[in-house]
CSV table of C-alpha atoms and ligand atoms in Angstrom, one decimal:
chain,number,residue,atom,x,y,z
A,1,MET,CA,89.5,98.1,93.5
A,2,SER,CA,88.1,101.4,92.2
A,3,ASP,CA,87.2,101.2,88.5
A,4,HIS,CA,87.1,104.9,88.0
A,5,ARG,CA,90.7,105.2,89.0
A,6,SER,CA,92.0,102.2,87.1
A,7,ALA,CA,91.0,104.0,83.9
A,8,VAL,CA,93.6,106.8,84.6
A,9,ALA,CA,96.2,104.9,86.5
A,10,ALA,CA,99.6,104.5,84.9
A,11,GLU,CA,100.9,101.0,84.1
A,12,PRO,CA,101.2,98.8,86.1
A,13,ASP,CA,97.7,99.0,87.5
A,14,LEU,CA,98.2,100.8,90.8
A,15,ALA,CA,94.5,100.4,91.6
A,16,HIS,CA,94.6,96.6,91.7
A,17,HIS,CA,94.4,95.1,95.1
A,18,GLY,CA,94.4,91.6,96.5
A,19,ASP,CA,90.6,91.7,97.3
A,20,ALA,CA,89.9,91.7,93.6
A,21,GLU,CA,91.4,88.2,93.4
A,22,VAL,CA,89.2,86.5,95.9
A,23,GLY,CA,85.6,85.3,95.7
A,24,ASP,CA,84.1,82.4,93.8
A,25,GLY,CA,84.6,80.2,96.8
A,26,LEU,CA,88.4,80.3,96.5
A,27,ILE,CA,90.6,79.9,99.5
A,28,ASP,CA,92.1,83.3,100.1
A,29,LEU,CA,95.9,83.6,100.2
A,30,ALA,CA,95.7,86.9,98.3
A,31,VAL,CA,94.6,89.3,101.0
A,32,ASN,CA,96.8,89.9,104.0
A,33,VAL,CA,94.1,90.6,106.5
A,34,ARG,CA,93.9,88.2,109.5
A,35,ARG,CA,90.6,86.5,109.6
A,36,ALA,CA,90.0,85.6,113.3
A,37,SER,CA,87.0,87.1,114.9
A,38,PRO,CA,87.8,90.1,117.1
A,39,PRO,CA,88.3,89.3,120.8
A,40,ALA,CA,85.7,90.4,123.3
A,41,TRP,CA,87.8,93.4,124.5
A,42,LEU,CA,87.6,94.7,120.9
A,43,ALA,CA,84.2,93.6,119.7
A,44,GLU,CA,82.3,94.8,122.7
A,45,PRO,CA,83.4,98.4,122.7
A,46,ILE,CA,82.7,98.6,119.0
A,47,ALA,CA,79.3,97.1,119.4
A,48,ALA,CA,78.5,99.4,122.3
A,49,THR,CA,78.8,102.4,120.1
A,50,LEU,CA,75.8,101.3,118.1
A,51,SER,CA,73.5,102.8,120.7
A,52,ASP,CA,75.3,106.1,120.5
A,53,LEU,CA,75.4,106.9,116.8
A,54,ALA,CA,73.2,110.0,117.0
A,55,ARG,CA,76.2,112.0,118.3
A,56,TYR,CA,79.0,113.1,116.0
A,57,PRO,CA,82.3,111.3,116.7
A,58,ASP,CA,84.7,112.7,119.3
A,59,PRO,CA,88.2,111.6,118.6
A,60,THR,CA,89.7,113.0,121.9
A,61,PRO,CA,89.8,109.8,124.0
A,62,ALA,CA,91.0,107.6,121.1
A,63,ARG,CA,93.7,110.1,120.2
A,64,ALA,CA,94.9,110.1,123.8
A,65,ALA,CA,94.9,106.3,124.0
A,66,VAL,CA,96.9,106.0,120.7
A,67,ALA,CA,99.4,108.6,121.9
A,68,ALA,CA,99.9,106.8,125.2
A,69,ARG,CA,100.5,103.6,123.3
A,70,HIS,CA,103.3,105.1,121.3
A,71,ARG,CA,104.7,107.3,124.1
A,72,ARG,CA,103.7,110.5,122.3
A,73,HIS,CA,101.6,113.6,122.9
A,74,PRO,CA,98.0,113.5,121.6
A,75,ASN,CA,98.9,116.4,119.2
A,76,GLU,CA,101.4,114.0,117.6
A,77,VAL,CA,98.5,111.7,116.5
A,78,LEU,CA,96.0,112.2,113.6
A,79,LEU,CA,93.3,109.5,113.4
A,80,THR,CA,92.4,108.5,109.9
A,81,ALA,CA,89.9,106.4,108.1
A,82,GLY,CA,92.5,103.7,107.5
A,83,ALA,CA,96.1,104.1,106.4
A,84,ALA,CA,94.6,104.8,102.9
A,85,GLU,CA,93.1,108.1,104.0
A,86,GLY,CA,96.5,109.0,105.5
A,87,PHE,CA,98.1,108.7,102.1
A,88,VAL,CA,95.5,111.0,100.6
A,89,LEU,CA,95.9,113.6,103.3
A,90,ILE,CA,99.7,113.6,102.7
A,91,ALA,CA,99.3,113.9,99.0
A,92,GLN,CA,96.7,116.7,99.2
A,93,ALA,CA,98.3,118.7,102.0
A,94,LEU,CA,101.8,118.6,100.7
A,95,ARG,CA,101.1,119.9,97.2
A,96,GLY,CA,104.1,122.2,97.4
A,97,VAL,CA,106.7,119.4,97.3
A,98,ARG,CA,108.9,119.4,94.3
A,99,ARG,CA,110.5,116.0,94.2
A,100,PRO,CA,108.4,113.2,95.7
A,101,VAL,CA,110.1,109.8,95.6
A,102,VAL,CA,108.3,106.5,96.2
A,103,VAL,CA,110.4,103.5,97.0
A,104,HIS,CA,109.1,100.4,95.2
A,105,PRO,CA,108.1,97.7,95.1
A,106,GLN,CA,105.6,98.7,97.7
A,107,PHE,CA,101.8,99.1,98.3
A,108,THR,CA,100.5,101.1,95.4
A,109,GLU,CA,98.2,103.6,97.2
A,110,PRO,CA,100.8,106.1,98.3
A,111,GLU,CA,101.8,106.6,94.7
A,112,ALA,CA,98.2,106.5,93.5
A,113,ALA,CA,97.3,109.2,96.0
A,114,LEU,CA,100.2,111.4,95.0
A,115,ARG,CA,99.3,111.1,91.3
A,116,ALA,CA,95.6,111.8,92.0
A,117,ALA,CA,96.7,115.0,93.7
A,118,GLY,CA,98.7,116.1,90.7
A,119,HIS,CA,102.2,115.2,91.8
A,120,THR,CA,104.8,114.0,89.4
A,121,VAL,CA,106.1,110.9,91.1
A,122,GLU,CA,109.6,109.5,90.9
A,123,ARG,CA,110.0,105.8,91.5
A,124,LEU,CA,113.1,104.3,93.2
A,125,LEU,CA,113.1,100.6,92.3
A,126,LEU,CA,114.8,98.4,94.8
A,127,ASP,CA,116.7,95.5,93.2
A,128,VAL,CA,116.0,91.8,93.6
A,129,ALA,CA,119.7,91.2,93.5
A,130,ASP,CA,119.8,93.0,96.9
A,131,ASP,CA,116.8,91.1,98.1
A,132,PHE,CA,114.9,94.4,97.8
A,133,ARG,CA,116.8,96.0,100.6
A,134,LEU,CA,117.3,99.7,100.7
A,135,ASP,CA,120.6,101.5,100.2
A,136,PRO,CA,119.7,105.0,101.6
A,137,ALA,CA,122.3,106.6,99.3
A,138,ARG,CA,120.1,105.7,96.3
A,139,VAL,CA,117.4,108.2,97.5
A,140,PRO,CA,118.1,111.5,95.7
A,141,ALA,CA,119.4,114.1,98.2
A,142,ASP,CA,116.9,116.7,97.1
A,143,ALA,CA,113.8,114.5,97.4
A,144,ASP,CA,111.6,116.5,99.6
A,145,LEU,CA,109.0,113.7,100.1
A,146,VAL,CA,110.0,110.1,100.4
A,147,MET,CA,107.5,107.3,100.9
A,148,ILE,CA,108.6,103.8,102.0
A,149,GLY,CA,106.9,100.8,103.6
A,150,ASN,CA,108.3,98.9,106.6
A,151,PRO,CA,107.8,96.0,106.6
A,152,THR,CA,107.2,96.3,102.9
A,153,ASN,CA,104.2,94.9,101.1
A,154,PRO,CA,104.7,92.9,98.9
A,155,THR,CA,108.4,92.0,99.5
A,156,SER,CA,108.0,91.2,103.2
A,157,VAL,CA,111.3,92.9,103.7
A,158,LEU,CA,111.9,94.5,107.1
A,159,HIS,CA,114.4,97.4,106.8
A,160,PRO,CA,116.5,98.2,109.8
A,161,ALA,CA,115.1,101.2,111.7
A,162,GLU,CA,118.5,103.0,111.3
A,163,THR,CA,118.4,102.5,107.5
A,164,ILE,CA,115.0,104.2,107.3
A,165,ALA,CA,116.0,106.8,109.9
A,166,ALA,CA,119.0,107.8,107.8
A,167,LEU,CA,116.5,109.1,105.2
A,168,ALA,CA,115.2,111.8,107.5
A,169,ARG,CA,116.5,115.3,107.2
A,170,PRO,CA,115.3,118.9,107.5
A,171,GLY,CA,113.3,120.0,104.4
A,172,ARG,CA,112.1,116.5,103.7
A,173,VAL,CA,108.9,114.7,104.7
A,174,LEU,CA,109.7,111.0,105.3
A,175,VAL,CA,106.6,108.8,105.2
A,176,VAL,CA,107.0,105.3,106.6
A,177,ASP,CA,104.0,103.0,106.1
A,178,GLU,CA,104.0,100.8,109.1
A,179,ALA,CA,100.7,99.1,108.3
A,180,PHE,CA,102.3,95.7,109.0
A,181,ALA,CA,104.7,96.8,111.8
A,182,ASP,CA,102.5,94.9,114.3
A,183,THR,CA,103.2,91.6,112.5
A,184,THR,CA,107.0,91.9,113.1
A,185,ILE,CA,108.9,90.3,115.9
A,186,ALA,CA,112.6,89.7,116.8
A,187,PRO,CA,114.1,87.4,119.4
A,188,GLY,CA,114.8,89.3,122.6
A,189,HIS,CA,113.0,92.4,121.4
A,190,PRO,CA,109.9,93.3,123.5
A,191,GLY,CA,108.1,95.2,120.8
A,192,GLU,CA,108.1,95.9,117.1
A,193,PRO,CA,111.8,95.6,116.2
A,194,GLU,CA,112.3,98.2,113.5
A,195,SER,CA,109.4,100.6,114.1
A,196,LEU,CA,109.9,104.3,114.2
A,197,ALA,CA,106.5,105.0,115.8
A,198,GLU,CA,108.1,106.3,119.0
A,199,ARG,CA,110.9,108.3,117.3
A,200,ARG,CA,110.4,112.0,118.0
A,201,ASP,CA,113.9,113.1,117.0
A,202,LEU,CA,113.7,112.6,113.2
A,203,PRO,CA,112.7,115.7,111.3
A,204,GLY,CA,109.8,115.4,108.9
A,205,LEU,CA,109.0,111.8,110.0
A,206,LEU,CA,105.4,110.7,109.4
A,207,VAL,CA,104.6,107.1,110.5
A,208,VAL,CA,101.4,105.6,109.0
A,209,ARG,CA,99.7,102.9,111.0
A,210,SER,CA,96.7,100.7,110.3
A,211,LEU,CA,94.5,98.6,112.5
A,212,THR,CA,93.2,96.7,109.5
A,213,LYS,CA,95.6,93.8,109.2
A,214,THR,CA,96.1,92.1,112.6
A,215,TRP,CA,92.7,92.9,113.9
A,216,GLY,CA,90.8,92.0,110.8
A,217,LEU,CA,89.1,95.5,110.6
A,218,ALA,CA,89.4,96.3,106.9
A,219,GLY,CA,85.7,97.1,106.8
A,220,LEU,CA,85.8,99.5,109.7
A,221,ARG,CA,88.4,101.9,108.3
A,222,ILE,CA,90.7,102.9,111.1
A,223,GLY,CA,94.4,103.9,111.1
A,224,TYR,CA,96.5,106.9,112.2
A,225,LEU,CA,99.5,109.1,111.5
A,226,LEU,CA,102.2,109.9,114.0
A,227,GLY,CA,104.4,112.9,113.6
A,228,ALA,CA,105.3,116.4,114.6
A,229,PRO,CA,102.2,118.6,115.5
A,230,GLU,CA,103.0,121.2,112.8
A,231,LEU,CA,103.0,118.6,110.1
A,232,LEU,CA,99.8,116.9,111.3
A,233,THR,CA,98.0,120.2,111.5
A,234,ARG,CA,98.6,120.7,107.8
A,235,LEU,CA,97.2,117.3,107.1
A,236,ALA,CA,94.3,117.7,109.4
A,237,ALA,CA,93.4,120.9,107.5
A,238,VAL,CA,92.5,118.8,104.4
A,239,GLN,CA,90.7,116.0,106.3
A,240,PRO,CA,86.9,115.9,106.1
A,241,LEU,CA,85.1,116.7,109.3
A,242,TRP,CA,84.3,113.6,111.3
A,243,ALA,CA,86.2,111.3,109.0
A,244,VAL,CA,86.6,108.6,111.6
A,245,SER,CA,83.4,107.1,112.8
A,246,THR,CA,82.5,106.4,116.4
A,247,PRO,CA,82.8,102.6,116.1
A,248,ALA,CA,86.3,103.1,114.5
A,249,LEU,CA,87.3,105.4,117.3
A,250,ALA,CA,86.2,102.7,119.8
A,251,ALA,CA,88.4,100.2,118.0
A,252,ALA,CA,91.4,102.7,118.1
A,253,SER,CA,91.1,103.1,121.8
A,254,ALA,CA,90.7,99.3,122.4
A,255,CYS,CA,93.7,98.4,120.2
A,256,ALA,CA,95.9,100.9,122.0
A,257,SER,CA,95.4,99.2,125.4
A,258,ALA,CA,98.1,97.1,127.1
A,259,VAL,CA,95.9,94.1,126.6
A,260,ALA,CA,95.8,94.7,122.9
A,261,VAL,CA,99.5,95.2,122.6
A,262,ARG,CA,100.2,92.0,124.5
A,263,ALA,CA,97.8,90.2,122.3
A,264,GLU,CA,99.4,91.7,119.2
A,265,ARG,CA,102.8,90.4,120.3
A,266,ALA,CA,101.4,86.9,120.8
A,267,ILE,CA,99.8,87.0,117.4
A,268,ALA,CA,103.0,88.1,115.8
A,269,ALA,CA,104.9,85.2,117.5
A,270,ASP,CA,102.3,82.7,116.2
A,271,LEU,CA,102.5,84.3,112.8
A,272,ALA,CA,106.3,83.8,112.8
A,273,THR,CA,105.9,80.1,113.5
A,274,ASP,CA,103.4,79.8,110.7
A,275,ARG,CA,105.6,81.8,108.4
A,276,ASP,CA,108.6,79.5,109.2
A,277,HIS,CA,106.5,76.6,108.3
A,278,LEU,CA,105.4,78.1,105.0
A,279,VAL,CA,109.0,79.0,104.2
A,280,ALA,CA,110.3,75.5,105.0
A,281,ARG,CA,107.6,73.9,102.9
A,282,LEU,CA,108.3,76.2,99.9
A,283,ALA,CA,112.1,75.6,100.2
A,284,ASP,CA,112.3,72.6,97.9
A,285,LEU,CA,109.6,73.4,95.4
A,286,PRO,CA,110.9,73.2,91.9
A,287,GLY,CA,110.8,76.6,90.1
A,288,VAL,CA,109.8,78.6,93.1
A,289,ARG,CA,112.2,81.0,94.7
A,290,LEU,CA,111.7,82.9,98.0
A,291,VAL,CA,113.4,86.3,98.2
A,292,GLY,CA,115.3,87.2,101.4
A,293,ARG,CA,114.0,86.5,104.8
A,294,PRO,CA,110.3,87.4,104.9
A,295,ALA,CA,109.3,89.3,108.1
A,296,SER,CA,105.5,89.9,107.7
A,297,ALA,CA,102.2,88.3,107.1
A,298,PHE,CA,103.0,87.3,103.5
A,299,VAL,CA,105.9,86.0,101.4
A,300,LEU,CA,106.9,87.0,97.9
A,301,LEU,CA,107.7,84.2,95.5
A,302,ARG,CA,109.6,84.4,92.2
A,303,VAL,CA,107.9,81.9,89.9
A,304,PRO,CA,108.7,82.0,86.2
A,305,GLY,CA,105.3,82.0,84.3
A,306,ALA,CA,103.5,83.2,87.5
A,307,SER,CA,100.4,84.1,85.6
A,308,ARG,CA,99.9,80.5,84.4
A,309,VAL,CA,100.6,79.2,87.9
A,310,ARG,CA,98.1,81.6,89.4
A,311,SER,CA,95.5,80.5,86.9
A,312,ALA,CA,96.2,76.8,87.7
A,313,LEU,CA,95.9,77.6,91.4
A,314,ARG,CA,92.6,79.3,90.9
A,315,GLU,CA,91.3,76.3,89.0
A,316,ARG,CA,92.2,74.2,92.0
A,317,GLY,CA,90.4,76.6,94.4
A,318,TRP,CA,93.3,78.8,95.6
A,319,ALA,CA,93.7,82.6,95.3
A,320,VAL,CA,97.1,84.2,95.5
A,321,ARG,CA,98.1,87.8,94.8
A,322,ARG,CA,99.5,88.6,91.4
A,323,GLY,CA,102.8,90.5,91.6
A,324,ASP,CA,102.9,92.2,88.2
A,325,THR,CA,100.8,95.2,89.4
A,326,PHE,CA,103.5,96.3,91.7
A,327,PRO,CA,106.0,98.7,90.2
A,328,GLY,CA,109.4,97.0,90.1
A,329,LEU,CA,108.1,93.5,89.9
A,330,GLY,CA,107.5,91.8,86.6
A,331,PRO,CA,105.4,88.9,85.4
A,332,ASP,CA,107.2,86.3,87.5
A,333,TRP,CA,106.0,87.1,91.0
A,334,LEU,CA,103.3,86.0,93.3
A,335,ARG,CA,102.5,87.1,96.9
A,336,VAL,CA,101.2,84.5,99.3
A,337,ALA,CA,99.6,85.1,102.7
A,338,VAL,CA,100.9,83.3,105.7
A,339,ARG,CA,98.1,81.1,107.1
A,340,ASP,CA,97.8,78.2,109.6
A,341,ARG,CA,99.9,75.1,109.1
A,342,ASP,CA,97.0,73.0,107.7
A,343,THR,CA,96.1,75.6,105.1
A,344,THR,CA,99.8,76.0,104.2
A,345,ASP,CA,100.3,72.2,103.8
A,346,ALA,CA,97.2,71.9,101.6
A,347,PHE,CA,98.3,74.9,99.5
A,348,VAL,CA,101.9,73.7,99.0
A,349,ASP,CA,100.8,70.3,98.0
A,350,VAL,CA,98.7,71.8,95.2
A,351,LEU,CA,101.4,74.2,94.2
A,352,ARG,CA,103.9,71.3,94.0
A,353,GLU,CA,101.6,69.4,91.7
A,354,ILE,CA,101.3,72.4,89.5
A,355,MET,CA,105.0,73.0,89.4
A,356,GLU,CA,105.9,69.4,88.7
A,357,ALA,CA,103.2,69.0,86.0
B,1,LIG,C1,101.3,98.3,103.1
B,1,LIG,C2,99.9,98.7,103.2
B,1,LIG,N1,99.7,99.9,103.8
B,1,LIG,C3,98.4,100.4,103.9
B,1,LIG,C4,97.3,99.6,103.5
B,1,LIG,C5,96.0,100.2,103.7
B,1,LIG,O1,95.5,100.0,105.0
B,1,LIG,P1,94.1,100.5,105.5
B,1,LIG,O2,93.1,99.4,105.4
B,1,LIG,O3,94.4,100.9,106.9
B,1,LIG,O4,93.7,101.7,104.7
B,1,LIG,C6,97.5,98.4,103.0
B,1,LIG,C7,96.4,97.6,102.5
B,1,LIG,O5,96.5,96.6,101.8
B,1,LIG,C8,98.8,97.9,102.8
B,1,LIG,O6,99.1,96.7,102.3
C-alpha cells in the first residue's frame, strides 16, 4: 500500500491491497499469490542472471519467447514491471481519451492509475443480482477506453470471451486484465478457456498479463501487454528505459516455455480441486453466501457484518481480504484465497465457530 496515494485517493480506498492485511504471524488468506517455491526451470535462470547484472537489460529474447507463447509477433508484446506498470503506461499514454470507463468491482489499480494521470473515470458497477456478470450493452457506446478484469478480482467471475470481445470496436481501447487468466481451466479445453491473449482480430484490444500470481513472483515485478504494434508503441514511448530488470526478463522467458505452460495447466487443475473443496465447505455455513461460480484463485463471500467477522478471524490468527475497498462492494464482503485442503478445513472450522457464536 502506498501511503502518499491513499491521501488523495477517492473513497473507497483504491490504494488498499491485500498485503496490508497480513503480518503479525497471521495465516494469509488475504493475498492471492501462490506461495510454492519456484521450480528449478524458473529459479535457475533467474539466479544465473546475478552474475550478469553489470549489463543493461536486453528484452529481445524474452519478448520473442512471450510472443511465441501467445502466437503473436514480438512487436505485439510490451514487457512491463508487473501488470501494475502496464496500467500506468495505459493511463499516461492515452491522455487523449474522453470517456474512460472502468468495470467494477475489480482490482483498483487500473482506476487509480487513470486518476493519477488526470483522467475523469466513470465506473460501471456490475450487480450482485446478476452474480457480477457483465451485460456488454451497459457499457456506454462512446466509451473510448474500457477496462475490465477477466477473471475478475475480487469476484472470481470468469466472463465468456465473446462477452468481452463484444466490447471491442474501432475508436475504443479495450483493456482486459488477465492477471489471473492462468488460474482458469475448463473441462475439455486445453488452455485458458476465456482468454483473449491470442486474439488479433479485435480492434483496440490490450491484454494485460502478470507472472506474479501463479509463479509467486510478486517481488520480481514482471508482466506484459499484448496488443497491436501501433498501440504498444504509444505505451512504450512513456515507459522508463530498462524498466524490466534482467532477472525479471529471465523469468518472462522461462514462464513462456512449453514446460511452464504445461506446469501452469497442472497448477490450475489442482487449484480447481482445492477451490471445489473450499466452496463445498463454505456451502452450509450460516450467514455466509458465495456469489456465482468462482473461477480463480479466490472466492468472494457475502457476510453481513464482515468487518466484525474479519476482526474475529484476525484474533484467531487468520487474515482475509476486506471487500469494502472495492468500488461496487459494501461493508458485507470478504475475499478468501483458495489454499490447500488442510488450510481450508482449519479456516472453515474457525469461521463456523465465529458465525455460530
Ligand atoms: C487483477 C489484478 N491485476 C493486476 C495485479 C497486479 O499484478 P502485478 O504484480 O503483475 O503488478 C493484481 C495484483 O493484485 C491483480 O489482482
